[in-house]
Amino acid sequence: MSDPAATTPLPGDRPGQTPAGQQAGTARPFPAAGNITDAEREELRRHGILMTSLEELYGWGRSNSIWPLQFGLACCAIEMIAAATARFDIARFGAEIFRPSPRQADLMIVSGTVTKKMAPQVVRLWNQMPEPKYCIAMGACAISGGPFKQGYNVLKGIDRFIPVDIYIPGCPPRPEALLNGLIQLQAKIKGEKLTGPDAARFTRPEEPSEFPIPEYGAHDLVPPKNTAVWSPPSAPGKA
């Protein structure tokens, strides 16, 4: 006796079309969400059936509700402010709620030149942000010191003290570049795993959430870098 569920057409099946779940008169078991291909998921979506997992739903919600920290350092901050105006409308990506408190923010946009006098304050703000949190280095100055790299008072990249997720080059980068970086961050958040060997950093208890705040030394910051986060690249030809 055939299974009636295997011959029941789904909404959207065309007249004369073989009902979903039936192939050559043999009923196919409904695949689990973890074993379904993208093509099969798209086919189900055409029939009004949406399939997801708790991990995907969690990542989708977080990626579309990013709250940046409301602070700026130099001219790149003007471009960041412009991204929130009606012309560029960062609200389209759910990231328009700039929070004045680091305890209510999950994204730090380092927009501008980081001087050695300001670096300890940036690290302190990062430590006060709750997990999961992310960092965007916006502009050449935040990435490597930019045109002021040879200055004795300029930090040669904020990634020497805190982990950076997205780098946006430019001097300064336009608001569209910031929006593109935000889209890249959203894709990274959606792809993060909550369990397993490839689990996201914030899910692993051995990964630090706070980093040492540098102090003012006689001639430089002490320490000049966080070796757990950054190490100088090796010279070409050397291991």
C-alpha positions as semicolon CSV with decimal commas, in nm:
position;residue;x (nm);y (nm);z (nm)
1;M;0,000;0,000;0,000
2;S;0,143;0,336;-0,097
3;D;0,191;0,610;0,156
4;P;-0,072;0,881;0,098
5;A;0,169;1,148;0,223
6;A;0,406;1,059;-0,061
7;T;0,141;1,126;-0,324
8;T;-0,011;1,440;-0,173
9;P;0,081;1,742;-0,388
10;L;0,245;2,035;-0,212
11;P;0,124;2,393;-0,259
12;G;0,274;2,523;-0,582
13;D;0,291;2,188;-0,762
14;R;0,179;2,225;-1,124
15;P;-0,096;2,004;-1,268
16;G;0,057;1,680;-1,390
17;Q;0,379;1,740;-1,195
18;T;0,515;1,450;-0,989
19;P;0,437;1,540;-0,628
20;A;0,730;1,628;-0,402
21;G;0,834;1,324;-0,202
22;Q;0,747;1,082;-0,484
23;Q;0,997;0,964;-0,741
24;A;0,922;0,669;-0,968
25;G;0,650;0,557;-0,728
26;T;0,889;0,541;-0,429
27;A;0,842;0,768;-0,130
28;R;1,156;0,956;-0,026
29;P;1,216;1,037;0,340
30;F;1,215;1,406;0,426
31;P;1,579;1,513;0,462
32;A;1,707;1,658;0,784
33;A;1,796;2,027;0,790
34;G;2,164;1,948;0,825
35;N;2,172;1,719;0,518
36;I;1,978;1,932;0,273
37;T;2,154;2,102;-0,015
38;D;2,113;2,465;-0,110
39;A;1,931;2,364;-0,429
40;E;1,685;2,153;-0,233
41;R;1,633;2,430;0,018
42;E;1,565;2,677;-0,262
43;E;1,314;2,435;-0,414
44;L;1,135;2,407;-0,081
45;R;1,136;2,785;-0,048
46;R;0,950;2,809;-0,380
47;H;0,680;2,597;-0,217
48;G;0,661;2,829;0,085
49;I;0,868;2,606;0,314
50;L;1,159;2,777;0,489
51;M;1,419;2,559;0,656
52;T;1,691;2,683;0,888
53;S;1,878;2,591;1,203
54;L;1,911;2,761;1,538
55;E;2,270;2,849;1,451
56;E;2,167;3,017;1,124
57;L;1,879;3,201;1,293
58;Y;2,110;3,322;1,567
59;G;2,368;3,446;1,316
60;W;2,102;3,611;1,101
61;G;1,964;3,803;1,397
62;R;2,305;3,919;1,518
63;S;2,429;4,019;1,173
64;N;2,128;4,244;1,117
65;S;2,131;4,416;1,456
66;I;2,487;4,544;1,492
67;W;2,523;4,835;1,736
68;P;2,842;5,038;1,668
69;L;3,017;5,232;1,940
70;Q;2,963;5,606;1,900
71;F;3,309;5,753;1,886
72;G;3,550;5,880;1,624
73;L;3,916;5,971;1,617
74;A;3,991;6,179;1,305
75;C;3,871;6,262;0,953
76;C;3,750;5,905;0,886
77;A;3,486;5,966;1,151
78;I;3,325;6,226;0,920
79;E;3,281;5,954;0,657
80;M;3,138;5,723;0,923
81;I;2,889;5,994;1,021
82;A;2,798;6,043;0,654
83;A;2,718;5,672;0,626
84;A;2,436;5,726;0,875
85;T;2,274;6,006;0,674
86;A;1,977;5,964;0,442
87;R;2,192;5,943;0,128
88;F;2,377;5,629;0,237
89;D;2,140;5,508;0,511
90;I;2,332;5,257;0,721
91;A;1,994;5,173;0,877
92;R;1,929;4,948;0,576
93;F;2,173;4,705;0,737
94;G;2,040;4,736;1,090
95;A;2,349;4,921;1,219
96;E;2,215;5,271;1,274
97;I;2,195;5,251;1,654
98;F;2,526;5,408;1,759
99;R;2,558;5,355;2,133
100;P;2,741;5,607;2,353
101;S;2,826;5,336;2,606
102;P;3,068;5,054;2,522
103;R;2,861;4,820;2,739
104;Q;2,576;4,853;2,489
105;A;2,783;4,819;2,170
106;D;2,913;4,516;1,982
107;L;3,108;4,687;1,701
108;M;3,403;4,921;1,733
109;I;3,479;5,124;1,421
110;V;3,828;5,267;1,467
111;S;3,787;5,564;1,235
112;G;4,099;5,773;1,215
113;T;4,452;5,818;1,342
114;V;4,529;5,634;1,665
115;T;4,791;5,830;1,854
116;K;4,990;5,667;2,130
117;K;4,815;5,896;2,374
118;M;4,475;5,765;2,258
119;A;4,567;5,396;2,220
120;P;4,518;5,306;2,590
121;Q;4,172;5,463;2,582
122;V;4,074;5,263;2,272
123;V;4,187;4,938;2,434
124;R;3,999;5,030;2,752
125;L;3,680;5,087;2,553
126;W;3,731;4,752;2,378
127;N;3,766;4,575;2,711
128;Q;3,439;4,728;2,831
129;M;3,243;4,596;2,532
130;P;3,062;4,266;2,595
131;E;3,105;3,957;2,381
132;P;3,041;3,890;2,101
133;K;3,217;4,199;1,972
134;Y;3,390;4,297;1,650
135;C;3,631;4,561;1,525
136;I;3,657;4,743;1,193
137;A;3,978;4,933;1,116
138;M;3,856;5,216;0,894
139;G;4,115;5,400;0,690
140;A;4,489;5,383;0,636
141;C;4,567;5,545;0,971
142;A;4,376;5,286;1,174
143;I;4,530;5,006;0,968
144;S;4,897;5,109;0,957
145;G;4,940;5,471;1,064
146;G;4,870;5,610;0,716
147;P;5,057;5,923;0,610
148;F;5,160;5,979;0,973
149;K;5,321;5,638;1,008
150;Q;5,671;5,782;1,059
151;G;5,550;6,009;1,337
152;Y;5,685;5,927;1,681
153;N;5,341;5,977;1,834
154;V;5,130;5,762;1,598
155;L;5,043;5,397;1,649
156;K;5,117;5,190;1,340
157;G;4,789;5,002;1,341
158;I;4,528;4,936;1,607
159;D;4,567;4,562;1,542
160;R;4,882;4,577;1,754
161;F;4,664;4,579;2,063
162;I;4,316;4,447;1,974
163;P;4,196;4,193;1,713
164;V;4,059;4,344;1,392
165;D;3,794;4,164;1,189
166;I;3,759;4,390;0,882
167;Y;4,012;4,628;0,723
168;I;3,881;4,915;0,507
169;P;4,164;5,087;0,315
170;G;4,149;5,445;0,197
171;C;4,240;5,794;0,311
172;P;3,967;5,844;0,394
173;P;3,743;5,564;0,266
174;R;3,404;5,679;0,139
175;P;3,079;5,588;0,318
176;E;3,016;5,323;0,051
177;A;3,341;5,154;0,154
178;L;3,225;5,144;0,516
179;L;2,895;4,992;0,407
180;N;3,085;4,731;0,206
181;G;3,296;4,652;0,510
182;L;2,980;4,619;0,716
183;I;2,839;4,373;0,461
184;Q;3,161;4,171;0,486
185;L;3,128;4,168;0,864
186;Q;2,767;4,052;0,835
187;A;2,880;3,764;0,614
188;K;3,145;3,671;0,870
189;I;2,892;3,675;1,155
190;K;2,647;3,461;0,958
191;G;2,920;3,205;0,891
192;E;3,032;3,171;1,251
193;K;2,984;2,834;1,418
194;L;2,866;2,800;1,776
195;T;3,009;2,454;1,838
196;G;3,281;2,226;1,709
197;P;3,648;2,286;1,627
198;D;3,561;2,584;1,405
199;A;3,352;2,759;1,671
200;A;3,366;3,138;1,686
201;R;3,621;3,305;1,910
202;F;3,367;3,433;2,163
203;T;3,239;3,078;2,227
204;R;3,580;2,945;2,332
205;P;3,653;3,009;2,702
206;E;4,029;2,992;2,647
207;E;4,019;3,296;2,416
208;P;4,068;3,628;2,598
209;S;3,793;3,888;2,595
210;E;4,004;4,166;2,748
211;F;4,355;4,272;2,656
212;P;4,632;4,449;2,848
213;I;4,602;4,828;2,841
214;P;4,936;4,985;2,744
215;E;5,086;5,246;2,970
216;Y;5,289;5,556;2,894
217;G;5,661;5,483;2,918
218;A;5,959;5,712;2,902
219;H;5,981;5,695;2,522
220;D;5,700;5,470;2,402
221;L;5,399;5,269;2,505
222;V;5,472;4,983;2,741
223;P;5,433;4,725;2,600
224;P;5,464;4,859;2,241
225;K;5,241;4,575;2,114
226;N;5,035;4,282;2,234
227;T;5,225;3,973;2,122
228;A;4,913;3,759;2,167
229;V;4,739;3,964;1,895
230;W;5,012;4,095;1,664
231;S;5,361;3,993;1,561
232;P;5,583;4,155;1,297
233;P;5,580;3,982;0,958
234;S;5,885;3,780;0,873
235;A;6,122;3,911;0,610
236;P;6,092;3,760;0,259
237;G;6,302;3,447;0,226
238;K;6,311;3,380;0,600
239;A;6,101;3,131;0,791
